[in-house]
Amino acid sequence: MEFMRQFPDDAACLDYLWRTRYAADGEHATCPKCEQERVFKRYATSQGRQSWTCTGCGHHVHPTAGTIYAKSSTSLWLWFYAQYLMTSTRCGVSAKQLERELGVTYKTAWRIANKIRNVLMADQSGPLSGDVEVDETSVDGKPRQKLNRRAAAQYRERSRATVFAAVERGGRIKATVLPSRRGPALKRQVIEWVDPSALIITDDWPAYHGLDRHFLAHSRINHSERIYVQGSTHTNTVEGFFGHLKPAIKGTYRKVSHRWLQGYLNEFTWRRNSRLDPGSTFEQLLARATSV
Ligand SMILES: [Zn+2]
C-alpha cells in the first residue's frame, strides 16, 4: 500500500526520476544546451516517449537516459515495483514469483531481476576495516553418495562453485564467486577488499598463509583440530552469512547456475549491508538507480 501511494502509475515514476535527477521543483532545470537554468515543460515526443522540453531552446530531456530503465519496453512502474518486491522480503523473490506479481513473461521477469542484481545491487563500497573475518564455502548441496574427506574435496573442486566472503565485525560484507579455493586467488581477493590496517581472522586453510605480511595482524582458528572459538578468534560472523545464504538459495531459487551466482551474492550482500545505512532498502535502491 505504501508503494502504491508513492508510485500509483508510470507518470508518478517518471516524475520521480525527473525531480530526483534534474529538477527538484519539477519545473526548473539546468539545460545542457543553454548551459543555464531554464523552465521545462512536459511533452510526449513523436515516438510517444515522455520527455521534458527546455522552453528556451527546445532541447528534450529524457529522465530515464543513462539509467537501467532506458530503452526498456517494460513500463517504468513495473521496474519500480520489481525493485520494491526485491527489497521488501527477507530472502528475495524468484523470477517465477516476479512473473506472477508483475504479470510479465518469465523471460522479462528474469531480465529485470538480473539487471537489478547485477547493476543496482553490485558492491561499490570501499575497503573493509577493523576486525575482518574471511572464509570460503562451496555452494550447491552435497554429493549424492557419502565420500571420504579427500574425495569430497575433489568433488567440490570439480563441480561446486566457491563462494568467498569477507565481513567486518558489526559492519559490511563483501562476497564473490571464485574459480577455485586453492592457490593465490583467495589471498589476492582479501588484499583487494580489505584495508591494510585491519585485523584478519581466518581458519587454518593453507591458502591464507602469509596474510600477516599484508595486514596489521592475522589470527587463525584451528578448524582442522576442531577448535572453533578462541577468545575473539572465530569466523562465526561470516559462517552465519553462509548459513543464511545457502538455504535461501535452495529455498527461493532451487538451483542456481554458476553463471548467475554472483547476482544472488550481490542481492544477499546488498540486503545485509543496506541495513547499516539510513533509509529503507527500497529507497537506497532507487537512489542507486537514479545516481547514474
Ligand atoms: Zn535550453
Short mmCIF file of C-alpha atoms and ligand atoms in Angstrom, two decimals:
data_model
loop_
_atom_site.label_atom_id
_atom_site.label_comp_id
_atom_site.label_asym_id
_atom_site.label_seq_id
_atom_site.Cartn_x
_atom_site.Cartn_y
_atom_site.Cartn_z
CA MET A 1 0.00 0.00 0.00
CA GLU A 2 2.85 2.34 0.85
CA PHE A 3 4.42 1.69 -2.54
CA MET A 4 1.13 2.20 -4.39
CA ARG A 5 0.58 5.54 -2.65
CA GLN A 6 4.02 6.81 -3.60
CA PHE A 7 4.01 5.36 -7.11
CA PRO A 8 0.44 4.87 -8.35
CA ASP A 9 1.39 4.75 -12.04
CA ASP A 10 4.03 5.23 -14.74
CA ALA A 11 3.66 9.00 -14.67
CA ALA A 12 4.48 9.13 -10.95
CA CYS A 13 7.65 7.07 -11.50
CA LEU A 14 8.76 9.26 -14.40
CA ASP A 15 8.05 12.40 -12.39
CA TYR A 16 10.14 10.95 -9.55
CA LEU A 17 13.10 10.42 -11.93
CA TRP A 18 12.69 13.91 -13.37
CA ARG A 19 12.67 15.53 -9.94
CA THR A 20 15.48 13.49 -8.38
CA ARG A 21 17.78 13.62 -11.41
CA TYR A 22 17.11 17.03 -12.95
CA ALA A 23 14.54 19.36 -11.44
CA ALA A 24 13.93 19.32 -7.68
CA ASP A 25 10.87 21.57 -8.06
CA GLY A 26 9.64 19.71 -11.15
CA GLU A 27 9.98 22.79 -13.34
CA HIS A 28 13.43 24.40 -13.23
CA ALA A 29 16.47 22.50 -14.51
CA THR A 30 19.85 23.32 -15.97
CA CYS A 31 19.58 22.95 -19.73
CA PRO A 32 22.71 21.23 -21.11
CA LYS A 33 22.34 23.17 -24.35
CA CYS A 34 21.63 26.65 -22.96
CA GLU A 35 24.06 25.87 -20.10
CA GLN A 36 21.84 27.73 -17.66
CA GLU A 37 18.72 27.25 -15.59
CA ARG A 38 15.55 27.17 -17.68
CA VAL A 39 11.88 26.41 -17.27
CA PHE A 40 10.98 22.97 -18.68
CA LYS A 41 7.58 21.76 -19.87
CA ARG A 42 6.47 18.17 -20.18
CA TYR A 43 5.59 16.84 -23.63
CA ALA A 44 5.31 13.46 -25.32
CA THR A 45 7.75 13.14 -28.24
CA SER A 46 6.61 11.91 -31.65
CA GLN A 47 7.67 8.35 -30.60
CA GLY A 48 5.35 8.67 -27.60
CA ARG A 49 8.26 8.83 -25.14
CA GLN A 50 7.69 11.23 -22.31
CA SER A 51 10.23 13.99 -22.03
CA TRP A 52 10.68 17.48 -20.67
CA THR A 53 11.45 20.30 -23.08
CA CYS A 54 13.51 23.43 -22.47
CA THR A 55 11.32 26.48 -23.10
CA GLY A 56 14.45 28.43 -24.12
CA CYS A 57 15.85 26.23 -26.90
CA GLY A 58 13.51 23.26 -27.33
CA HIS A 59 16.06 20.67 -26.08
CA HIS A 60 14.46 17.41 -24.84
CA VAL A 61 15.50 15.77 -21.58
CA HIS A 62 14.53 12.11 -21.03
CA PRO A 63 14.57 11.35 -17.30
CA THR A 64 15.40 7.65 -17.92
CA ALA A 65 18.52 8.38 -20.03
CA GLY A 66 21.58 6.57 -18.69
CA THR A 67 19.59 4.51 -16.15
CA ILE A 68 18.77 0.79 -16.30
CA TYR A 69 15.25 1.79 -17.38
CA ALA A 70 16.41 3.48 -20.58
CA LYS A 71 15.24 1.86 -23.82
CA SER A 72 13.33 -0.81 -21.90
CA SER A 73 9.97 -1.80 -23.32
CA THR A 74 8.84 -2.74 -19.82
CA SER A 75 6.95 0.05 -18.10
CA LEU A 76 8.74 2.15 -15.54
CA TRP A 77 6.12 1.28 -12.96
CA LEU A 78 6.90 -2.46 -13.31
CA TRP A 79 10.60 -1.75 -12.87
CA PHE A 80 9.91 0.23 -9.70
CA TYR A 81 7.53 -2.42 -8.39
CA ALA A 82 10.09 -5.17 -9.06
CA GLN A 83 12.65 -3.19 -7.05
CA TYR A 84 10.14 -2.81 -4.26
CA LEU A 85 9.39 -6.54 -4.19
CA MET A 86 13.06 -7.50 -4.25
CA THR A 87 13.86 -5.26 -1.29
CA SER A 88 10.80 -5.88 0.84
CA THR A 89 11.33 -9.59 1.54
CA ARG A 90 13.98 -11.11 3.72
CA CYS A 91 15.03 -13.85 1.32
CA GLY A 92 14.34 -12.22 -2.03
CA VAL A 93 11.91 -13.24 -4.74
CA SER A 94 12.44 -15.65 -7.60
CA ALA A 95 11.88 -14.72 -11.23
CA LYS A 96 8.89 -17.07 -11.12
CA GLN A 97 7.30 -15.00 -8.33
CA LEU A 98 8.13 -11.78 -10.16
CA GLU A 99 6.47 -13.18 -13.28
CA ARG A 100 3.26 -13.72 -11.32
CA GLU A 101 3.36 -10.46 -9.37
CA LEU A 102 4.18 -8.27 -12.35
CA GLY A 103 2.11 -10.13 -14.92
CA VAL A 104 5.00 -10.27 -17.40
CA THR A 105 6.64 -13.22 -19.16
CA TYR A 106 9.21 -15.29 -17.29
CA LYS A 107 11.91 -14.02 -19.63
CA THR A 108 11.07 -10.38 -18.86
CA ALA A 109 10.87 -11.06 -15.11
CA TRP A 110 14.25 -12.78 -15.24
CA ARG A 111 15.82 -9.93 -17.20
CA ILE A 112 14.51 -7.32 -14.75
CA ALA A 113 15.70 -9.26 -11.70
CA ASN A 114 19.09 -9.83 -13.26
CA LYS A 115 19.61 -6.15 -14.08
CA ILE A 116 18.63 -5.14 -10.56
CA ARG A 117 21.03 -7.68 -9.02
CA ASN A 118 23.96 -7.11 -11.30
CA VAL A 119 23.78 -3.36 -11.77
CA LEU A 120 21.92 -1.79 -8.85
CA MET A 121 22.99 -4.22 -6.14
CA ALA A 122 26.63 -4.60 -7.20
CA ASP A 123 29.01 -3.71 -4.41
CA GLN A 124 30.56 -0.27 -4.81
CA SER A 125 31.70 0.32 -1.26
CA GLY A 126 35.29 0.95 -0.22
CA PRO A 127 37.68 -1.37 1.63
CA LEU A 128 36.65 -3.20 4.79
CA SER A 129 38.45 -2.35 8.03
CA GLY A 130 38.60 -3.20 11.73
CA ASP A 131 38.20 -6.89 12.61
CA VAL A 132 37.54 -8.69 9.33
CA GLU A 133 36.54 -12.36 9.15
CA VAL A 134 37.32 -14.14 5.90
CA ASP A 135 36.04 -17.55 4.80
CA GLU A 136 35.14 -19.59 1.76
CA THR A 137 32.47 -22.19 1.14
CA SER A 138 31.21 -24.26 -1.74
CA VAL A 139 27.62 -23.66 -2.75
CA ASP A 140 25.23 -26.18 -4.26
CA GLY A 141 24.38 -29.04 -1.96
CA LYS A 142 26.35 -32.22 -1.39
CA PRO A 143 27.45 -35.23 -3.44
CA ARG A 144 24.84 -37.98 -3.63
CA GLN A 145 26.92 -40.74 -2.07
CA LYS A 146 28.99 -40.38 1.05
CA LEU A 147 32.62 -39.60 0.20
CA ASN A 148 35.72 -39.59 2.33
CA ARG A 149 37.32 -36.23 3.09
CA ARG A 150 39.76 -36.31 0.19
CA ALA A 151 37.17 -37.45 -2.35
CA ALA A 152 34.68 -34.86 -1.06
CA ALA A 153 37.27 -32.11 -1.53
CA GLN A 154 37.95 -33.25 -5.10
CA TYR A 155 34.23 -33.37 -5.81
CA ARG A 156 33.73 -29.80 -4.56
CA GLU A 157 36.70 -28.59 -6.56
CA ARG A 158 35.32 -30.16 -9.73
CA SER A 159 31.63 -29.38 -9.60
CA ARG A 160 30.90 -26.76 -6.98
CA ALA A 161 31.28 -23.01 -7.05
CA THR A 162 33.49 -21.44 -4.41
CA VAL A 163 31.86 -18.52 -2.66
CA PHE A 164 34.31 -16.28 -0.90
CA ALA A 165 33.31 -13.64 1.64
CA ALA A 166 34.85 -11.10 4.00
CA VAL A 167 32.89 -9.38 6.75
CA GLU A 168 33.65 -6.57 9.17
CA ARG A 169 32.50 -7.47 12.66
CA GLY A 170 29.50 -5.21 13.19
CA GLY A 171 29.76 -3.90 9.64
CA ARG A 172 29.70 -4.57 5.93
CA ILE A 173 30.22 -7.74 3.95
CA LYS A 174 31.63 -8.47 0.50
CA ALA A 175 31.14 -11.74 -1.37
CA THR A 176 32.21 -13.10 -4.72
CA VAL A 177 32.45 -16.30 -6.76
CA LEU A 178 35.98 -17.63 -7.27
CA PRO A 179 37.04 -20.35 -9.71
CA SER A 180 38.90 -22.28 -7.00
CA ARG A 181 39.52 -22.34 -3.27
CA ARG A 182 43.14 -23.26 -3.89
CA GLY A 183 46.06 -21.15 -4.96
CA PRO A 184 46.66 -17.43 -4.60
CA ALA A 185 43.16 -16.25 -5.64
CA LEU A 186 41.80 -16.16 -2.07
CA LYS A 187 44.71 -14.11 -0.77
CA ARG A 188 44.58 -11.71 -3.72
CA GLN A 189 40.90 -11.11 -3.05
CA VAL A 190 41.48 -10.33 0.65
CA ILE A 191 44.19 -7.84 -0.26
CA GLU A 192 41.89 -6.17 -2.79
CA TRP A 193 38.94 -5.93 -0.39
CA VAL A 194 40.47 -5.11 2.98
CA ASP A 195 42.38 -2.12 4.30
CA PRO A 196 45.96 -2.92 5.46
CA SER A 197 45.14 -1.57 8.94
CA ALA A 198 42.67 -4.43 9.54
CA LEU A 199 42.95 -7.49 11.74
CA ILE A 200 42.23 -10.54 9.57
CA ILE A 201 40.63 -13.65 11.05
CA THR A 202 40.57 -16.90 9.06
CA ASP A 203 40.62 -20.63 9.64
CA ASP A 204 43.80 -22.63 9.06
CA TRP A 205 43.21 -23.28 5.35
CA PRO A 206 46.71 -23.11 3.75
CA ALA A 207 45.63 -20.64 1.05
CA TYR A 208 45.52 -17.95 3.77
CA HIS A 209 49.17 -18.39 4.75
CA GLY A 210 51.19 -15.19 4.69
CA LEU A 211 48.33 -12.71 5.12
CA ASP A 212 50.11 -11.29 8.17
CA ARG A 213 52.57 -9.63 5.80
CA HIS A 214 49.79 -7.55 4.25
CA PHE A 215 47.73 -6.60 7.31
CA LEU A 216 48.13 -5.34 10.85
CA ALA A 217 47.65 -8.88 12.11
CA HIS A 218 46.30 -12.26 11.08
CA SER A 219 44.62 -14.59 13.59
CA ARG A 220 43.90 -18.17 12.62
CA ILE A 221 41.45 -20.56 14.22
CA ASN A 222 42.40 -24.19 14.04
CA HIS A 223 39.30 -25.72 12.45
CA SER A 224 41.19 -28.84 11.39
CA GLU A 225 41.73 -29.59 15.10
CA ARG A 226 38.05 -28.89 15.75
CA ILE A 227 38.65 -25.63 17.59
CA TYR A 228 36.04 -23.06 16.58
CA VAL A 229 36.29 -20.21 19.07
CA GLN A 230 39.37 -18.99 20.91
CA GLY A 231 38.65 -15.66 22.60
CA SER A 232 37.80 -13.26 19.81
CA THR A 233 39.36 -15.54 17.22
CA HIS A 234 36.48 -17.15 15.36
CA THR A 235 34.80 -16.90 11.97
CA ASN A 236 31.23 -17.23 13.25
CA THR A 237 30.03 -13.99 11.63
CA VAL A 238 30.98 -14.94 8.10
CA GLU A 239 29.81 -18.51 8.65
CA GLY A 240 26.48 -17.09 9.83
CA PHE A 241 26.20 -15.31 6.50
CA PHE A 242 26.84 -18.55 4.61
CA GLY A 243 24.34 -20.29 6.86
CA HIS A 244 21.69 -17.79 5.76
CA LEU A 245 22.74 -17.73 2.10
CA LYS A 246 22.74 -21.45 1.36
CA PRO A 247 19.22 -22.43 2.48
CA ALA A 248 17.85 -19.22 0.94
CA ILE A 249 19.39 -20.08 -2.42
CA LYS A 250 17.95 -23.55 -2.15
CA GLY A 251 14.52 -22.42 -0.98
CA THR A 252 13.98 -19.42 -3.21
CA TYR A 253 15.88 -20.21 -6.33
CA ARG A 254 16.09 -24.01 -6.23
CA LYS A 255 19.29 -24.43 -8.16
CA VAL A 256 21.45 -21.53 -9.13
CA SER A 257 23.74 -21.97 -12.10
CA HIS A 258 27.31 -20.76 -11.62
CA ARG A 259 26.73 -18.11 -14.22
CA TRP A 260 24.13 -16.31 -12.13
CA LEU A 261 25.52 -16.95 -8.68
CA GLN A 262 27.31 -13.58 -8.45
CA GLY A 263 23.98 -11.84 -8.95
CA TYR A 264 22.50 -13.69 -5.98
CA LEU A 265 25.55 -12.88 -3.89
CA ASN A 266 25.09 -9.22 -4.80
CA GLU A 267 21.49 -9.42 -3.66
CA PHE A 268 22.33 -11.04 -0.34
CA THR A 269 25.20 -8.73 0.49
CA TRP A 270 23.12 -5.74 -0.61
CA ARG A 271 20.26 -6.72 1.68
CA ARG A 272 22.59 -7.20 4.62
CA ASN A 273 24.71 -4.09 4.03
CA SER A 274 21.81 -1.74 3.36
CA ARG A 275 20.54 -2.28 6.91
CA LEU A 276 23.56 -0.27 8.07
CA ASP A 277 22.56 2.83 6.09
CA PRO A 278 19.67 5.23 6.77
CA GLY A 279 16.54 4.95 4.64
CA SER A 280 14.68 1.81 3.60
CA THR A 281 16.42 -0.67 1.31
CA PHE A 282 13.92 0.30 -1.40
CA GLU A 283 14.84 3.99 -1.10
CA GLN A 284 18.52 3.10 -1.25
CA LEU A 285 18.00 1.03 -4.37
CA LEU A 286 16.06 3.85 -6.04
CA ALA A 287 18.85 6.23 -5.10
CA ARG A 288 21.37 3.92 -6.78
CA ALA A 289 19.21 3.72 -9.89
CA THR A 290 18.89 7.49 -10.18
CA SER A 291 22.50 8.38 -9.38
CA VAL A 292 23.80 7.38 -12.84
ZN ZN B 1 17.79 25.01 -23.43
#
